[in-house]
Amino acid sequence: MSRLLAVGPALPGTAHPQSEITDTIGPLLTRSPATRAVLARLHAASGVRTRHTALALDEYAGLTSFGAANDHFIRVGTDLAEEACRTALDAAGIDPGEVDFLLFTSVTGIAAPSIDAQLVTRLGLRTDVKRLPSFGLGCVAGAAGIARVHDYLVGHPQDVALLVSVELCSLTLQHGDDSMANLVSTGLFGDGAAAVVMVGDAHPAGRPPTLPDGATRDPGARGTRAERASAARTPPRGVEVVDTRSRLYPETADHLGWTIRDSGFGIVLSAGLPEVIAAHLAGDVKSLLVEHDLTTEDVGTWVVHAGGPRILDVVRDSLGLDEADLRHSRESLAAVGNLSSSSVLHVLAATLDAQRDDAPGEGAGQHGVLMAFGPGVSAELVLLRRTASPLEG
């Protein structure tokens, strides 16, 4: 087992109304009034009300080269990653120097040394921290990141791991591209980052401290920062990662991804993507749950990547869920747009915040399923279980 201790979401700048973004981006994509009208309708139907952008809106007119866009990605992305990590580490009561494994993911920019390397100095991580930067998983990487960190912690149960996602989708803007895929994507994707702190089940923050019968931990007692913080405050509800599933659907590579151009990343986004998910999702979820003697009725919480209105509709209908099950996903989509790999982590943060004062209970409703979809087409499922505290074994 591994345990998820905290999620730190981060967003750049202030939120811009969707209509303001549409008015700014429209002239950069097309000069056709008819196409601009189509753009406005698509953006209005995206389920997005506001989005955050890495740059001020008036700067996008001059953003015409991949090099310039990528320079902004490194600069802004590193700052956002640091903010997200500090938020998550502070919430978990973990010192940066305790982190043993760092997984970084993005699909909207590249760097060598990668952004995670810059975080070592900025955060005060140990120089022997194990780093694993990842590119190409796209929107699925938030869920896949949790799953791969879980795999690491099963083999290193005393370790602390940090998952970091940075996605600055606005920097991939392609001037003069009035394709339907680009018109849709420029109204859907937003900018943001997130970090997740996880520990193995032998780490002090993942199990109760060993104390004599009836004794309690003195908040001023010596020990690791994690032990002191856990003793000094009422800890948040714990979340165990129970199991994971990865799926890659053959012959679907043309549904989602990038074409690499001289000007940067050009979106590949097929109208058939929801149908691919609809054809497989119910069976994939069932195969994950059945190994734990569970059905969808036993799942009390659904943490779904906010991929867009049609994606969320397909998840709801395929699994027989209520709209209430997707509340946090719809709200995240409306407030910040689809944040690619960071999206499901923002939904997870909102879900945990909403549940913080709720007793986890026993049996039905104690479990949750986190899911995301990405290029491939691929899907990642994570089975979670709520416990009363991150210090419970």
Coordinates of C-alpha atoms in Angstrom, one line a residue:
M1 CA 0.0 0.0 0.0
S2 CA 0.9 3.6 -0.2
R3 CA -0.8 6.6 1.3
L4 CA -1.6 10.0 -0.3
L5 CA -1.1 12.7 2.3
A6 CA -1.7 16.0 0.5
V7 CA -2.4 17.7 -2.8
G8 CA -1.1 21.2 -3.6
P9 CA -2.9 22.9 -6.6
A10 CA -1.4 26.1 -8.2
L11 CA -2.7 28.5 -10.8
P12 CA -1.0 31.4 -12.6
G13 CA -2.2 35.0 -12.4
T14 CA -5.9 35.8 -12.1
A15 CA -8.9 34.2 -13.8
H16 CA -10.0 35.6 -17.1
P17 CA -13.6 35.2 -18.3
Q18 CA -14.0 32.8 -21.2
S19 CA -15.5 35.5 -23.4
E20 CA -12.5 37.7 -22.9
I21 CA -10.1 34.9 -23.9
T22 CA -12.3 34.2 -26.9
D23 CA -12.2 37.8 -28.0
T24 CA -8.4 37.9 -27.6
I25 CA -7.5 34.6 -29.2
G26 CA -10.0 34.8 -32.1
P27 CA -8.1 37.3 -34.3
L28 CA -4.9 35.3 -33.8
L29 CA -6.6 32.2 -35.3
T30 CA -8.6 33.5 -38.2
R31 CA -9.7 36.6 -40.1
S32 CA -13.0 35.1 -41.1
P33 CA -16.1 36.5 -39.4
A34 CA -17.9 33.2 -40.0
T35 CA -15.1 31.2 -38.4
R36 CA -14.9 33.7 -35.5
A37 CA -18.7 33.0 -34.9
V38 CA -18.1 29.3 -34.8
L39 CA -15.2 29.8 -32.4
A40 CA -17.5 31.9 -30.1
R41 CA -20.1 29.1 -30.1
L42 CA -17.6 26.4 -29.4
H43 CA -16.0 28.3 -26.5
A44 CA -19.4 29.1 -25.0
A45 CA -20.4 25.4 -25.2
S46 CA -17.1 24.2 -23.6
G47 CA -18.4 24.1 -20.0
V48 CA -15.7 26.6 -19.1
R49 CA -16.5 30.0 -17.5
T50 CA -13.0 31.2 -16.6
R51 CA -9.4 30.2 -17.1
H52 CA -6.0 31.2 -15.9
T53 CA -3.2 31.9 -18.4
A54 CA 0.6 31.8 -18.0
L55 CA 0.9 35.2 -19.7
A56 CA -1.1 38.4 -19.8
L57 CA -3.7 38.1 -22.6
D58 CA -2.1 40.9 -24.7
E59 CA 1.2 39.0 -24.8
Y60 CA -0.2 36.1 -26.9
A61 CA -0.3 38.2 -30.1
G62 CA 3.5 38.2 -30.0
L63 CA 4.0 34.6 -29.1
T64 CA 4.8 33.2 -32.5
S65 CA 7.8 30.9 -32.0
F66 CA 8.3 27.6 -30.2
G67 CA 11.5 28.8 -28.6
A68 CA 9.8 31.9 -27.1
A69 CA 6.9 29.8 -25.9
N70 CA 9.1 27.2 -24.3
D71 CA 11.2 29.9 -22.5
H72 CA 8.0 31.1 -20.9
F73 CA 7.1 27.4 -20.0
I74 CA 10.4 27.0 -18.2
R75 CA 10.2 30.3 -16.3
V76 CA 6.5 30.2 -15.3
G77 CA 6.3 26.5 -15.0
T78 CA 9.2 26.3 -12.5
D79 CA 7.6 29.0 -10.3
L80 CA 4.3 27.2 -10.4
A81 CA 5.9 23.9 -9.6
E82 CA 7.6 25.3 -6.6
E83 CA 4.4 26.9 -5.3
A84 CA 2.5 23.6 -5.7
C85 CA 5.2 21.6 -4.0
R86 CA 5.5 24.0 -1.0
T87 CA 1.7 23.9 -0.6
A88 CA 1.6 20.1 -0.6
L89 CA 4.6 19.5 1.6
D90 CA 3.4 22.0 4.2
A91 CA 0.0 20.4 4.3
A92 CA 1.6 17.0 4.7
G93 CA 4.0 18.1 7.4
I94 CA 6.9 16.8 5.3
D95 CA 10.3 18.6 5.1
P96 CA 11.6 18.9 1.5
G97 CA 14.8 17.1 2.6
E98 CA 12.7 14.0 3.4
V99 CA 11.6 13.5 -0.2
D100 CA 13.2 10.4 -1.7
F101 CA 11.5 10.2 -5.1
L102 CA 10.4 12.9 -7.4
L103 CA 8.2 12.3 -10.5
F104 CA 7.7 15.3 -12.8
T105 CA 5.2 15.3 -15.7
S106 CA 4.2 17.7 -18.4
V107 CA 3.2 17.6 -22.1
T108 CA 3.2 21.4 -22.8
G109 CA 6.9 22.2 -22.7
I110 CA 10.4 20.7 -22.5
A111 CA 13.6 21.4 -20.7
A112 CA 17.0 19.8 -20.1
P113 CA 17.8 20.0 -17.2
S114 CA 14.1 19.4 -16.6
I115 CA 12.0 21.4 -14.2
D116 CA 12.3 18.8 -11.5
A117 CA 16.0 19.4 -11.4
Q118 CA 15.5 23.1 -10.8
L119 CA 13.2 22.2 -7.9
V120 CA 16.1 20.4 -6.0
T121 CA 17.8 23.7 -5.2
R122 CA 14.6 25.8 -5.0
L123 CA 12.9 23.5 -2.5
G124 CA 16.0 22.3 -0.6
L125 CA 15.6 18.7 -1.8
R126 CA 18.4 16.3 -1.2
T127 CA 20.9 16.0 -4.0
D128 CA 20.5 12.2 -4.0
V129 CA 16.7 12.4 -4.6
K130 CA 15.6 10.0 -7.3
R131 CA 14.1 12.0 -10.2
L132 CA 12.0 10.7 -13.1
P133 CA 10.8 13.4 -15.6
S134 CA 8.0 12.3 -17.9
F135 CA 6.7 13.7 -21.2
G136 CA 4.0 12.5 -23.6
L137 CA 1.4 10.9 -21.3
G138 CA -0.7 14.1 -21.6
C139 CA -4.0 14.3 -19.7
V140 CA -3.7 10.8 -18.3
A141 CA -0.4 11.7 -16.5
G142 CA -2.0 13.0 -13.3
A143 CA -3.6 9.6 -12.6
A144 CA -0.7 7.7 -14.1
G145 CA 1.7 9.6 -11.9
I146 CA -0.2 8.6 -8.7
A147 CA -0.1 5.0 -10.0
R148 CA 3.6 5.0 -10.8
V149 CA 4.5 6.7 -7.5
H150 CA 2.4 4.0 -5.8
D151 CA 4.4 1.3 -7.6
Y152 CA 7.7 2.9 -6.4
L153 CA 6.4 3.1 -2.8
V154 CA 5.3 -0.5 -2.7
G155 CA 9.0 -1.4 -3.3
H156 CA 10.3 1.4 -1.0
P157 CA 7.7 1.5 1.9
Q158 CA 9.8 3.8 4.1
D159 CA 10.1 6.5 1.4
V160 CA 8.5 9.8 0.7
A161 CA 7.5 10.6 -2.9
L162 CA 6.5 13.8 -4.6
L163 CA 4.5 13.9 -7.9
V164 CA 4.6 17.3 -9.7
S165 CA 2.5 18.2 -12.8
V166 CA 2.9 21.4 -14.7
E167 CA 0.7 22.2 -17.8
L168 CA 0.8 25.6 -19.5
C169 CA -1.6 24.8 -22.4
S170 CA -2.0 28.4 -23.5
L171 CA 1.7 28.5 -24.6
T172 CA 0.9 25.9 -27.3
L173 CA -1.3 28.5 -29.2
Q174 CA -0.9 28.1 -32.9
H175 CA -1.4 31.3 -34.8
G176 CA -3.5 31.0 -38.0
D177 CA -4.7 27.5 -37.2
D178 CA -8.5 27.6 -37.7
S179 CA -8.9 23.8 -37.7
M180 CA -11.9 22.5 -35.8
A181 CA -9.5 20.8 -33.3
N182 CA -7.7 24.0 -32.6
L183 CA -10.9 26.0 -32.3
V184 CA -12.2 23.6 -29.7
S185 CA -9.0 23.2 -27.8
T186 CA -8.4 27.0 -27.5
G187 CA -11.7 27.2 -25.6
L188 CA -11.1 24.1 -23.4
F189 CA -7.6 24.0 -22.0
G190 CA -6.2 26.1 -19.1
D191 CA -3.0 26.6 -17.3
G192 CA -2.1 25.2 -13.9
A193 CA 0.1 22.9 -11.8
A194 CA -0.3 20.5 -8.9
A195 CA 1.9 18.5 -6.5
V196 CA 1.0 15.3 -4.5
V197 CA 2.8 14.0 -1.5
M198 CA 2.7 10.3 -0.9
V199 CA 4.4 7.9 1.5
G200 CA 4.9 4.2 1.8
D201 CA 3.1 2.3 4.5
A202 CA 6.3 1.9 6.7
H203 CA 6.9 5.7 6.8
P204 CA 6.0 7.4 10.1
A205 CA 3.4 9.6 8.4
G206 CA 1.8 6.5 6.9
R207 CA 1.2 4.5 10.2
P208 CA 0.6 5.3 13.8
P209 CA 3.7 6.1 15.9
T210 CA 4.6 3.2 18.2
L211 CA 3.6 4.2 21.8
P212 CA 2.9 2.4 25.0
D213 CA -0.7 1.4 25.6
G214 CA -2.9 4.4 26.3
A215 CA 0.0 6.9 25.7
T216 CA -0.3 9.9 23.5
R217 CA 2.3 11.7 21.5
D218 CA 3.6 14.9 23.1
P219 CA 3.4 17.7 20.4
G220 CA 6.7 19.0 21.6
A221 CA 8.5 15.6 21.6
R222 CA 11.5 15.0 19.4
G223 CA 11.0 13.2 16.1
T224 CA 10.7 13.9 12.4
R225 CA 8.7 16.9 11.3
A226 CA 6.0 14.6 10.0
E227 CA 5.6 13.0 13.4
R228 CA 5.6 16.3 15.2
A229 CA 3.1 17.9 12.8
S230 CA 0.8 14.9 13.0
A231 CA 0.8 14.9 16.8
A232 CA 0.3 18.7 17.0
R233 CA -2.7 19.0 14.8
T234 CA -5.9 17.1 13.9
P235 CA -4.7 15.3 10.8
P236 CA -6.7 15.4 7.5
R237 CA -8.5 12.3 6.3
G238 CA -6.1 9.7 5.0
V239 CA -6.3 8.2 1.5
E240 CA -4.8 4.8 0.7
V241 CA -3.9 3.8 -2.8
V242 CA -5.2 0.3 -3.0
D243 CA -4.7 -0.7 -6.6
T244 CA -4.3 0.7 -10.2
R245 CA -5.0 -0.2 -13.8
S246 CA -3.5 1.0 -17.0
R247 CA -5.1 0.6 -20.4
L248 CA -3.9 1.4 -24.0
Y249 CA -6.5 1.1 -26.7
P250 CA -5.0 -0.1 -30.0
E251 CA -5.4 1.8 -33.2
T252 CA -6.6 5.0 -31.5
A253 CA -3.4 7.1 -31.7
D254 CA -5.0 9.6 -34.1
H255 CA -7.7 10.6 -31.6
L256 CA -5.6 12.7 -29.2
G257 CA -2.0 14.1 -29.1
W258 CA 0.3 16.6 -30.7
T259 CA 1.8 17.1 -34.2
I260 CA 5.2 18.7 -33.7
R261 CA 5.6 21.7 -35.9
D262 CA 8.3 24.4 -36.4
S263 CA 5.9 26.7 -34.4
G264 CA 5.5 24.2 -31.6
F265 CA 2.8 21.7 -30.6
G266 CA -0.3 21.4 -32.8
I267 CA -3.3 19.8 -31.2
V268 CA -4.7 16.4 -32.4
L269 CA -8.2 16.1 -31.0
S270 CA -10.8 13.8 -32.6
A271 CA -14.6 14.1 -32.2
G272 CA -14.5 10.3 -31.8
L273 CA -12.6 10.4 -28.5
P274 CA -15.7 10.1 -26.2
E275 CA -16.8 7.0 -28.2
V276 CA -13.5 5.3 -27.6
I277 CA -13.9 5.9 -23.8
A278 CA -17.5 4.8 -23.9
A279 CA -16.6 1.5 -25.6
H280 CA -14.1 0.5 -22.8
L281 CA -14.6 2.3 -19.6
A282 CA -17.3 0.2 -17.9
G283 CA -15.4 -3.0 -18.5
D284 CA -12.1 -1.5 -17.3
V285 CA -13.7 -0.2 -14.1
K286 CA -15.4 -3.5 -13.4
S287 CA -12.1 -5.5 -13.8
L288 CA -10.4 -3.2 -11.3
L289 CA -13.2 -3.4 -8.7
V290 CA -14.0 -7.1 -9.0
E291 CA -10.6 -8.1 -7.7
H292 CA -11.5 -6.3 -4.5
D293 CA -15.0 -7.7 -4.3
L294 CA -16.5 -4.3 -5.2
T295 CA -19.0 -3.0 -7.7
T296 CA -19.7 0.5 -8.8
E297 CA -22.4 0.7 -6.1
D298 CA -19.7 0.3 -3.5
V299 CA -17.8 3.3 -4.7
G300 CA -18.7 6.5 -2.8
T301 CA -16.4 8.9 -4.6
W302 CA -15.5 9.4 -8.2
V303 CA -12.5 11.7 -9.1
V304 CA -12.7 12.2 -12.8
H305 CA -10.4 14.2 -15.1
A306 CA -12.3 17.3 -16.3
G307 CA -11.6 16.5 -19.9
G308 CA -14.7 18.4 -21.3
P309 CA -18.5 18.1 -21.2
R310 CA -18.7 15.2 -23.5
I311 CA -16.0 13.2 -21.7
L312 CA -17.8 13.8 -18.4
D313 CA -21.2 12.8 -19.9
V314 CA -19.7 9.5 -21.2
V315 CA -18.2 8.7 -17.8
R316 CA -21.5 9.4 -16.1
D317 CA -23.6 7.3 -18.6
S318 CA -21.1 4.4 -19.0
L319 CA -20.9 3.9 -15.2
G320 CA -24.5 4.8 -14.3
L321 CA -23.4 7.7 -12.1
D322 CA -25.5 10.7 -10.9
E323 CA -24.5 14.2 -11.8
A324 CA -23.6 14.7 -8.1
D325 CA -20.8 12.2 -8.5
L326 CA -19.2 14.5 -11.1
R327 CA -19.8 17.8 -9.2
H328 CA -16.1 18.6 -8.5
S329 CA -15.1 17.7 -12.1
R330 CA -17.8 20.0 -13.6
E331 CA -16.9 22.8 -11.2
S332 CA -13.1 22.5 -12.0
L333 CA -13.8 22.5 -15.7
A334 CA -15.9 25.6 -15.3
A335 CA -13.5 27.5 -13.1
V336 CA -10.1 26.6 -14.7
G337 CA -10.7 24.6 -17.8
N338 CA -9.1 21.3 -18.7
L339 CA -5.6 21.4 -17.1
S340 CA -4.3 18.3 -18.9
S341 CA -2.4 16.2 -16.4
S342 CA -3.0 18.7 -13.6
S343 CA -6.7 18.5 -14.0
V344 CA -7.5 15.3 -12.1
L345 CA -5.2 16.4 -9.3
H346 CA -7.2 19.7 -8.9
V347 CA -10.4 17.6 -8.8
L348 CA -8.8 15.4 -6.2
A349 CA -7.8 18.4 -4.1
A350 CA -11.4 19.8 -4.2
T351 CA -12.8 16.4 -3.4
L352 CA -10.5 16.0 -0.3
D353 CA -11.3 19.5 0.8
A354 CA -15.0 18.8 0.6
Q355 CA -14.7 15.5 2.5
R356 CA -12.3 16.8 5.2
D357 CA -15.1 17.1 7.8
D358 CA -17.0 14.0 6.8
A359 CA -16.4 10.7 8.6
P360 CA -15.2 8.0 6.2
G361 CA -17.5 5.3 7.6
E362 CA -17.0 1.7 6.8
G363 CA -18.0 -0.6 3.9
A364 CA -20.0 0.9 1.1
G365 CA -18.9 4.4 0.1
Q366 CA -15.5 4.1 1.7
H367 CA -13.8 3.5 -1.7
G368 CA -13.1 5.9 -4.5
V369 CA -12.0 5.7 -8.1
L370 CA -9.8 8.3 -9.7
M371 CA -9.5 8.2 -13.5
A372 CA -8.0 10.1 -16.4
F373 CA -7.6 9.6 -20.2
G374 CA -4.8 10.6 -22.5
P375 CA -3.0 10.1 -25.8
G376 CA -2.8 6.5 -27.0
V377 CA -5.7 6.5 -26.4
S378 CA -4.9 5.5 -22.8
A379 CA -6.7 5.3 -19.5
E380 CA -5.5 5.1 -15.9
L381 CA -7.6 4.0 -13.0
V382 CA -6.7 4.3 -9.3
L383 CA -8.7 2.6 -6.5
L384 CA -8.6 4.7 -3.3
R385 CA -9.8 4.0 0.2
R386 CA -10.6 6.6 2.8
T387 CA -9.4 6.1 6.4
A388 CA -9.9 8.2 9.5
S389 CA -6.4 9.7 9.4
P390 CA -3.2 9.5 7.4
L391 CA -1.7 7.9 10.5
E392 CA -3.9 4.9 10.5
G393 CA -2.4 1.7 9.1

